[in-house]
Every structure is written in C-alpha cells, then in structure tokens.
Amino acid sequence: MFSQPQQPDPDRELVARAREGDTRAFDALILKYGDKLYGLVYNMTSHKEDTHDLLQEIFARAYQSLGKFRGQSTFYTWIYQIAVNLTLNFLKKRKRRSGISLQDPDSSVKDDPALVDTGHASNPEQQSHLNQLQLKLNEAMRKLSDSHRTVVTLFDIQGMPHGEIAKVLKVSEGTVRSRLHYAHLQLQSFLQEWWDQRF
Amino acid sequence: MKPSVEQIGNLLALKREERPEEGYWQDFLCEFHQRQREAAVKRWTPAGVWQRTTAWFGELGSTKWLYGAGLGYATIMAAFLLIPRPADVEQAPVVPVKHQVVPAPAPPVEQLDELDLGPTTQGSVGEQVF
C-alpha cells in the first residue's frame, strides 16, 4: 500500500493528466485516497463537518499546487503531507479561536459505526464491552497532544510504516518511534484504571 | 494492570474501518468542482489577486524575508531613479524684467467735448471768460 522511495509513483500518469487540466484524473485521485484521508482527518479532529471542510481544502490545495509537485516523493506521501499540515494548523486555530479542544468531540463519534466490531455482533454483551472500550480509547486519544495523536493515527490506525510517517511529518524515523512509544505509554496509562476494573 | 501495546494497537486497528456514509464522495466531488469554478472566477478580481499574493508570500517561509528585502531595495532604487530630483528640473531662462514703463496713450478727455468753445463765450485772443 505504501510506496517505497525507489519505486516509481503509481499515480504518475494520473498526476500528469490532472496537471494538464484533466479534472477526471484528479477525481480519480480523490476517490483513490479519499477514504484514507477521511480516516486520518476524522481521527485527528473527531468532528465530521470539520473533516469534510478540511478534505475540501486539502484536495483544493493539492489541485492548485500540482504544478509545484516535482515527483520527489510519491503523490500519496505528498498529499498526506498537505493533509497533516492543514489538519494540525486547523487544530491549533480551533484551540486558539474558541477554546474548543478535542475534549468536546462531535456527538456522532459515540455512535460511529467504525466503533462497532461486526465480528462480535452475535454476542451483545461482548459488543457492548467493546463499544465501551472504544469510547475509553477515544477519550484517551483526545488527551494526547496533536503530534502524538498524529503518529498514533498514522501508525496504528492507518497502518503506515515508520519510514513513511517520517517522510510525511518530515522528521527522522527515530523521532517517529520515540513519539509513538511515548504515545503508547500515555494511552496505557489513560486506560489503566478502566482496564483494571474490567479485567 | 495495563493493556499491552499490542492490545491497544488491536483496538486502534478497528478504527481503520472508519469511512464516510455511502454516496459521500459523489456529493464531495460535486462540491469540489463547484468550489473550483467559484475560485477560478474570483482569482482575477483585485481581492483575489491580493489574496493570492499574500498566500504566495506566506508560503515562502523564511525566504520571504530575503524576497521582502529585495523587493524593498528594488522599490527604493526605482523611486530614486524615477522620481525627478529638484536639481534636475530644467529651469526656464531668466528674462530680465523691463522696468521701462511705456505710458499708455491717454484717452481723450471726454470733458473737453462738453466744453463750449463757441465764439459767444470766447473772449479776446488769449483770454477766456469763465
């Protein structure tokens, strides 16, 4: 799924066509990476409307900047860089603007179908337990700093390898590992009390 | 007891299935194209040009100071070269003022016409009776 640097960009042709003004080629890129980017932005903002607006901005920025895309990274890494930067800027502004933090998530997060593990649908008790676990996990995620939540989202939720995350965030791989380690420790700590009661 | 990192990872992995509702991307594309059309129209209005200029300048990062300094220098130099200095203003040749006043021809005294110079009022030669 994630391209290695030496591999040719699988989106090169679509990007070239989009750069020449072929809107259908860019639509294809949106449809190809839309779900992944939706997951990234939604897990970082915990707000559906903000996610939608940010995605519009991310793809608009990418479309307008296609001329600047030199192909030094894959299109996938490049658009992830745009998405992460815009989302982190948005989170900073949101906190500054009204004091709203991720402690005030979208109410729909609680009912999100993604929190429901269909594998346990036949066992209501287990499903309910899992839902509670996910809610606690969401709370714990919101307590992380933006930079730590970013690496957790990219690594644990999106399944991106350390090297790719380092490229997206423009930091060293060691920094990614360090942030991830610290974030996992924090998540363990946040969940410990609730985990003790349950197990 | 803490959950292990692996357990946390497994829980987080469930969130990979997070996807928008069906039909979301079709609406998304319609809105995207609509916004692009609006942006294209707005791009060439004065406000749009200003917005793009400031956005471009904002994206420059630390090099913007270099560009800013260059732009400032160019502006000053352009002002220096283009604005005429007072010494350069071509002076008109000095024309000496003529002080010789040429009197205008005196208008005929109208009162003279009213004077009765007829023989009845005329006295002897060289004598006038008032």
Coordinates of N, CA, C and O in Angstrom, one line a residue, chain A residues 32-142:
Chain A
K32 N -9.4 7.6 -5.0 CA -8.5 6.6 -4.6 C -8.0 6.8 -3.2 O -7.9 5.9 -2.4
Y33 N -7.7 8.1 -2.8 CA -7.2 8.3 -1.5 C -8.2 9.0 -0.5 O -7.8 9.2 0.7
G34 N -9.4 9.2 -1.0 CA -10.4 9.9 -0.1 C -10.7 9.2 1.2 O -10.6 9.8 2.3
D35 N -10.9 7.9 1.1 CA -11.2 7.2 2.4 C -10.1 7.2 3.4 O -10.3 7.4 4.6
K36 N -8.9 7.0 2.9 CA -7.7 7.0 3.8 C -7.6 8.4 4.5 O -7.3 8.5 5.7
L37 N -7.7 9.4 3.6 CA -7.5 10.8 4.2 C -8.7 11.1 5.1 O -8.5 11.8 6.1
Y38 N -9.9 10.6 4.8 CA -11.0 10.8 5.7 C -10.7 10.3 7.1 O -10.9 10.9 8.1
G39 N -10.2 9.0 7.1 CA -9.9 8.4 8.3 C -8.8 9.2 9.1 O -9.0 9.3 10.3
L40 N -7.8 9.6 8.4 CA -6.8 10.4 9.0 C -7.4 11.7 9.7 O -7.2 11.9 10.9
V41 N -8.1 12.5 8.9 CA -8.6 13.8 9.4 C -9.6 13.6 10.5 O -9.6 14.2 11.5
Y42 N -10.5 12.6 10.3 CA -11.6 12.4 11.2 C -11.0 11.9 12.6 O -11.4 12.4 13.7
N43 N -10.0 11.1 12.6 CA -9.4 10.6 13.8 C -8.6 11.7 14.5 O -8.4 11.6 15.7
M44 N -8.2 12.7 13.8 CA -7.5 13.8 14.4 C -8.4 14.9 14.9 O -8.1 15.6 15.8
T45 N -9.5 15.1 14.2 CA -10.4 16.2 14.6 C -11.6 15.7 15.4 O -12.2 16.5 16.2
S46 N -12.0 14.5 15.3 CA -13.2 13.9 15.9 C -14.5 14.7 15.6 O -15.3 14.9 16.4
H47 N -14.5 15.3 14.4 CA -15.7 16.1 14.0 C -15.9 15.9 12.5 O -15.1 16.2 11.7
K48 N -17.1 15.5 12.2 CA -17.4 15.2 10.8 C -17.5 16.4 9.9 O -17.0 16.3 8.8
E49 N -18.1 17.5 10.4 CA -18.2 18.7 9.5 C -16.8 19.3 9.3 O -16.4 19.7 8.2
D50 N -16.0 19.3 10.3 CA -14.6 19.8 10.2 C -13.8 18.9 9.2 O -13.0 19.4 8.4
T51 N -14.1 17.6 9.3 CA -13.4 16.7 8.4 C -13.7 17.0 7.0 O -12.9 17.0 6.1
H52 N -15.0 17.2 6.7 CA -15.5 17.5 5.4 C -14.8 18.7 4.8 O -14.3 18.8 3.7
D53 N -14.9 19.8 5.6 CA -14.3 21.1 5.2 C -12.8 21.0 5.0 O -12.3 21.5 4.0
L54 N -12.2 20.3 5.9 CA -10.7 20.1 5.7 C -10.4 19.3 4.5 O -9.4 19.6 3.8
L55 N -11.1 18.3 4.2 CA -10.9 17.5 3.0 C -11.0 18.3 1.7 O -10.2 18.2 0.8
Q56 N -12.1 19.2 1.7 CA -12.2 20.1 0.6 C -11.0 20.9 0.4 O -10.5 21.1 -0.7
E57 N -10.5 21.5 1.5 CA -9.4 22.3 1.5 C -8.1 21.6 1.1 O -7.3 22.1 0.3
I58 N -8.0 20.4 1.6 CA -6.8 19.6 1.3 C -6.7 19.3 -0.2 O -5.7 19.5 -0.9
F59 N -7.8 18.8 -0.8 CA -7.8 18.5 -2.2 C -7.7 19.7 -3.1 O -7.1 19.7 -4.2
A60 N -8.3 20.8 -2.6 CA -8.2 22.1 -3.4 C -6.8 22.5 -3.4 O -6.2 23.0 -4.4
R61 N -6.1 22.5 -2.3 CA -4.7 22.9 -2.2 C -3.8 22.0 -3.0 O -2.9 22.5 -3.7
A62 N -4.1 20.7 -3.0 CA -3.3 19.8 -3.8 C -3.5 20.1 -5.3 O -2.6 20.1 -6.1
Y63 N -4.8 20.4 -5.7 CA -5.1 20.6 -7.1 C -4.4 21.9 -7.6 O -3.8 21.9 -8.7
Q64 N -4.4 22.9 -6.8 CA -3.8 24.2 -7.1 C -2.3 24.1 -7.1 O -1.6 24.9 -7.8
S65 N -1.7 23.2 -6.3 CA -0.3 23.1 -6.2 C 0.3 22.0 -7.1 O 1.5 21.7 -6.9
L66 N -0.5 21.4 -7.9 CA 0.0 20.3 -8.7 C 1.3 20.7 -9.5 O 2.2 19.9 -9.8
G67 N 1.3 21.9 -10.0 CA 2.4 22.4 -10.7 C 3.7 22.4 -10.0 O 4.8 22.3 -10.5
K68 N 3.6 22.5 -8.6 CA 4.8 22.5 -7.8 C 5.2 21.1 -7.4 O 6.3 21.0 -6.8
F69 N 4.4 20.2 -7.7 CA 4.7 18.8 -7.3 C 5.8 18.2 -8.3 O 5.5 18.1 -9.5
R70 N 7.0 18.0 -7.8 CA 8.1 17.7 -8.6 C 8.3 16.2 -8.7 O 9.3 15.7 -9.3
G71 N 7.6 15.4 -8.0 CA 7.7 14.0 -8.0 C 8.9 13.4 -7.2 O 9.3 12.3 -7.4
Q72 N 9.4 14.3 -6.3 CA 10.5 13.8 -5.4 C 10.0 12.8 -4.4 O 10.7 12.0 -3.9
S73 N 8.7 12.8 -4.1 CA 8.1 11.8 -3.3 C 6.9 11.3 -4.1 O 6.6 11.8 -5.2
T74 N 6.2 10.3 -3.6 CA 5.0 9.8 -4.3 C 3.9 10.8 -4.1 O 3.9 11.6 -3.1
F75 N 2.9 10.8 -5.0 CA 1.8 11.6 -4.8 C 1.1 11.4 -3.4 O 0.6 12.3 -2.7
Y76 N 1.1 10.1 -3.1 CA 0.5 9.6 -1.8 C 1.1 10.3 -0.6 O 0.4 10.9 0.2
T77 N 2.4 10.3 -0.6 CA 3.2 10.9 0.5 C 2.9 12.4 0.5 O 2.7 13.1 1.5
W78 N 2.9 13.0 -0.7 CA 2.8 14.4 -0.9 C 1.4 14.9 -0.3 O 1.3 15.9 0.4
I79 N 0.4 14.2 -0.7 CA -1.0 14.6 -0.3 C -1.2 14.4 1.2 O -1.9 15.1 1.9
Y80 N -0.5 13.4 1.7 CA -0.6 13.1 3.2 C 0.1 14.3 3.9 O -0.3 14.7 5.0
Q81 N 1.2 14.8 3.3 CA 1.9 15.9 4.0 C 1.0 17.1 4.0 O 0.9 17.8 5.0
I82 N 0.3 17.4 2.9 CA -0.7 18.5 2.9 C -1.8 18.3 3.9 O -2.1 19.2 4.7
A83 N -2.3 17.1 4.0 CA -3.4 16.8 4.9 C -3.0 16.9 6.3 O -3.7 17.6 7.1
V84 N -1.8 16.4 6.7 CA -1.3 16.5 8.1 C -1.1 18.0 8.4 O -1.5 18.4 9.5
N85 N -0.4 18.7 7.5 CA -0.1 20.1 7.8 C -1.4 20.9 8.0 O -1.5 21.7 9.0
L86 N -2.3 20.8 7.1 CA -3.5 21.6 7.2 C -4.3 21.2 8.4 O -4.9 22.0 9.1
T87 N -4.4 19.9 8.7 CA -5.1 19.5 9.9 C -4.5 20.0 11.2 O -5.2 20.4 12.1
L88 N -3.2 19.9 11.3 CA -2.5 20.4 12.5 C -2.7 21.9 12.7 O -3.0 22.4 13.8
N89 N -2.6 22.6 11.5 CA -2.9 24.1 11.6 C -4.3 24.4 12.0 O -4.6 25.3 12.8
F90 N -5.2 23.6 11.5 CA -6.6 23.8 11.8 C -6.9 23.5 13.3 O -7.6 24.3 14.0
L91 N -6.2 22.5 13.9 CA -6.4 22.2 15.3 C -5.9 23.3 16.2 O -6.5 23.6 17.2
K92 N -4.7 23.8 15.8 CA -4.2 25.0 16.5 C -5.1 26.2 16.5 O -5.4 26.8 17.5
K93 N -5.6 26.5 15.3 CA -6.5 27.6 15.2 C -7.8 27.4 16.0 O -8.3 28.3 16.6
R94 N -8.3 26.1 16.0 CA -9.6 25.8 16.7 C -9.4 26.0 18.2 O -10.3 26.5 18.8
K95 N -8.2 25.6 18.7 CA -8.0 25.8 20.1 C -7.9 27.2 20.5 O -8.4 27.7 21.5
R96 N -7.2 28.0 19.6 CA -7.0 29.4 19.9 C -8.3 30.2 19.8 O -8.6 31.0 20.6
R97 N -9.1 29.8 18.8 CA -10.3 30.6 18.4 C -11.3 30.6 19.6 O -11.8 31.6 20.0
S98 N -11.7 29.4 20.0 CA -12.8 29.4 21.0 C -12.6 28.5 22.2 O -13.5 28.2 22.9
G99 N -11.3 28.1 22.3 CA -11.1 27.3 23.5 C -11.6 25.9 23.3 O -11.6 25.1 24.2
I100 N -12.2 25.6 22.1 CA -12.7 24.2 21.9 C -11.5 23.3 21.7 O -10.6 23.6 21.0
S101 N -11.5 22.2 22.4 CA -10.5 21.3 22.3 C -11.1 19.9 21.9 O -12.3 19.8 21.7
L102 N -10.3 19.0 21.8 CA -10.8 17.7 21.4 C -11.5 17.0 22.6 O -12.0 15.9 22.5
Q103 N -11.6 17.7 23.7 CA -12.4 17.2 24.8 C -13.9 17.4 24.5 O -14.7 16.9 25.2
D104 N -14.2 18.2 23.4 CA -15.6 18.4 23.0 C -15.8 17.8 21.6 O -15.9 18.6 20.7
P105 N -15.8 16.5 21.6 CA -15.9 15.9 20.2 C -17.3 16.0 19.6 O -18.3 16.3 20.3
D106 N -17.4 15.7 18.4 CA -18.6 15.6 17.7 C -19.4 14.5 18.4 O -18.9 13.4 18.7
S107 N -20.7 14.8 18.7 CA -21.5 13.8 19.4 C -21.7 12.5 18.6 O -21.9 11.4 19.2
S108 N -21.6 12.6 17.3 CA -21.8 11.4 16.4 C -20.6 10.4 16.6 O -20.8 9.3 16.2
V109 N -19.5 10.9 17.2 CA -18.4 10.0 17.3 C -18.8 8.8 18.2 O -18.4 7.6 17.9
K110 N -19.7 9.1 19.2 CA -20.1 8.0 20.1 C -20.9 6.9 19.3 O -20.9 5.7 19.7
D111 N -21.6 7.3 18.3 CA -22.4 6.3 17.6 C -21.7 5.9 16.3 O -22.4 5.4 15.4
D112 N -20.5 6.2 16.2 CA -19.8 5.9 14.9 C -19.8 4.4 14.6 O -19.4 3.6 15.4
P113 N -20.2 4.0 13.4 CA -20.2 2.6 13.0 C -18.9 1.9 13.1 O -18.7 0.7 13.2
A114 N -17.9 2.8 12.9 CA -16.5 2.2 12.9 C -16.1 1.7 14.3 O -15.2 0.9 14.4
L115 N -16.9 2.1 15.3 CA -16.6 1.6 16.7 C -17.2 0.3 16.9 O -16.9 -0.4 17.9
V116 N -18.0 -0.1 16.0 CA -18.7 -1.4 16.2 C -18.0 -2.5 15.4 O -17.7 -2.4 14.2
D117 N -17.6 -3.5 16.1 CA -16.9 -4.6 15.5 C -17.9 -5.6 15.1 O -18.5 -6.3 16.0
T118 N -18.1 -5.8 13.8 CA -19.1 -6.7 13.4 C -18.9 -8.1 13.7 O -19.8 -9.0 13.7
G119 N -17.6 -8.4 14.0 CA -17.2 -9.8 14.3 C -17.9 -10.3 15.6 O -18.0 -11.5 15.9
H120 N -18.3 -9.3 16.5 CA -18.9 -9.6 17.7 C -20.4 -9.3 17.8 O -21.0 -9.3 18.8
A121 N -20.9 -9.1 16.6 CA -22.3 -8.6 16.6 C -23.3 -9.7 17.1 O -24.3 -9.4 17.7
S122 N -22.8 -11.0 17.0 CA -23.7 -12.0 17.5 C -23.7 -12.1 19.0 O -24.6 -12.7 19.6
N123 N -22.7 -11.5 19.7 CA -22.6 -11.5 21.1 C -22.8 -10.1 21.7 O -21.9 -9.4 21.8
P124 N -24.1 -9.8 22.1 CA -24.3 -8.4 22.5 C -23.5 -7.9 23.7 O -23.1 -6.8 23.8
E125 N -23.3 -8.8 24.6 CA -22.5 -8.5 25.8 C -21.1 -8.1 25.5 O -20.5 -7.1 25.9
Q126 N -20.5 -8.9 24.6 CA -19.1 -8.7 24.2 C -19.1 -7.4 23.4 O -18.1 -6.6 23.4
Q127 N -20.1 -7.2 22.5 CA -20.2 -6.0 21.7 C -20.2 -4.7 22.5 O -19.6 -3.7 22.3
S128 N -21.1 -4.8 23.6 CA -21.3 -3.6 24.4 C -19.9 -3.3 25.2 O -19.5 -2.2 25.3
H129 N -19.3 -4.4 25.6 CA -18.0 -4.2 26.2 C -17.0 -3.6 25.3 O -16.2 -2.6 25.7
L130 N -17.0 -4.0 24.1 CA -16.1 -3.5 23.1 C -16.3 -2.0 22.8 O -15.4 -1.2 22.6
N131 N -17.6 -1.7 22.7 CA -18.0 -0.3 22.5 C -17.5 0.6 23.6 O -17.0 1.7 23.3
Q132 N -17.7 0.1 24.8 CA -17.2 0.9 26.0 C -15.7 1.1 25.9 O -15.2 2.2 26.2
L133 N -15.1 0.0 25.5 CA -13.6 0.1 25.4 C -13.2 1.1 24.3 O -12.2 1.9 24.5
Q134 N -13.9 1.1 23.2 CA -13.6 2.0 22.2 C -13.8 3.5 22.6 O -13.1 4.4 22.3
L135 N -14.9 3.7 23.4 CA -15.2 5.0 23.9 C -14.1 5.5 24.8 O -13.6 6.7 24.7
K136 N -13.6 4.6 25.6 CA -12.5 5.0 26.5 C -11.2 5.3 25.7 O -10.5 6.2 26.0
L137 N -11.1 4.5 24.7 CA -9.9 4.7 23.8 C -10.0 6.0 23.1 O -9.0 6.7 23.0
N138 N -11.2 6.4 22.7 CA -11.3 7.7 22.0 C -11.0 8.8 23.0 O -10.4 9.8 22.6
E139 N -11.5 8.7 24.2 CA -11.2 9.7 25.2 C -9.7 9.8 25.4 O -9.1 10.9 25.5
A140 N -9.1 8.6 25.5 CA -7.6 8.6 25.7 C -6.9 9.3 24.5 O -5.9 10.0 24.7
M141 N -7.3 9.0 23.3 CA -6.7 9.6 22.1 C -6.8 11.1 22.2 O -5.9 11.8 21.8
R142 N -8.0 11.6 22.6 CA -8.2 13.0 22.7 C -7.3 13.7 23.7 O -7.1 14.9 23.6

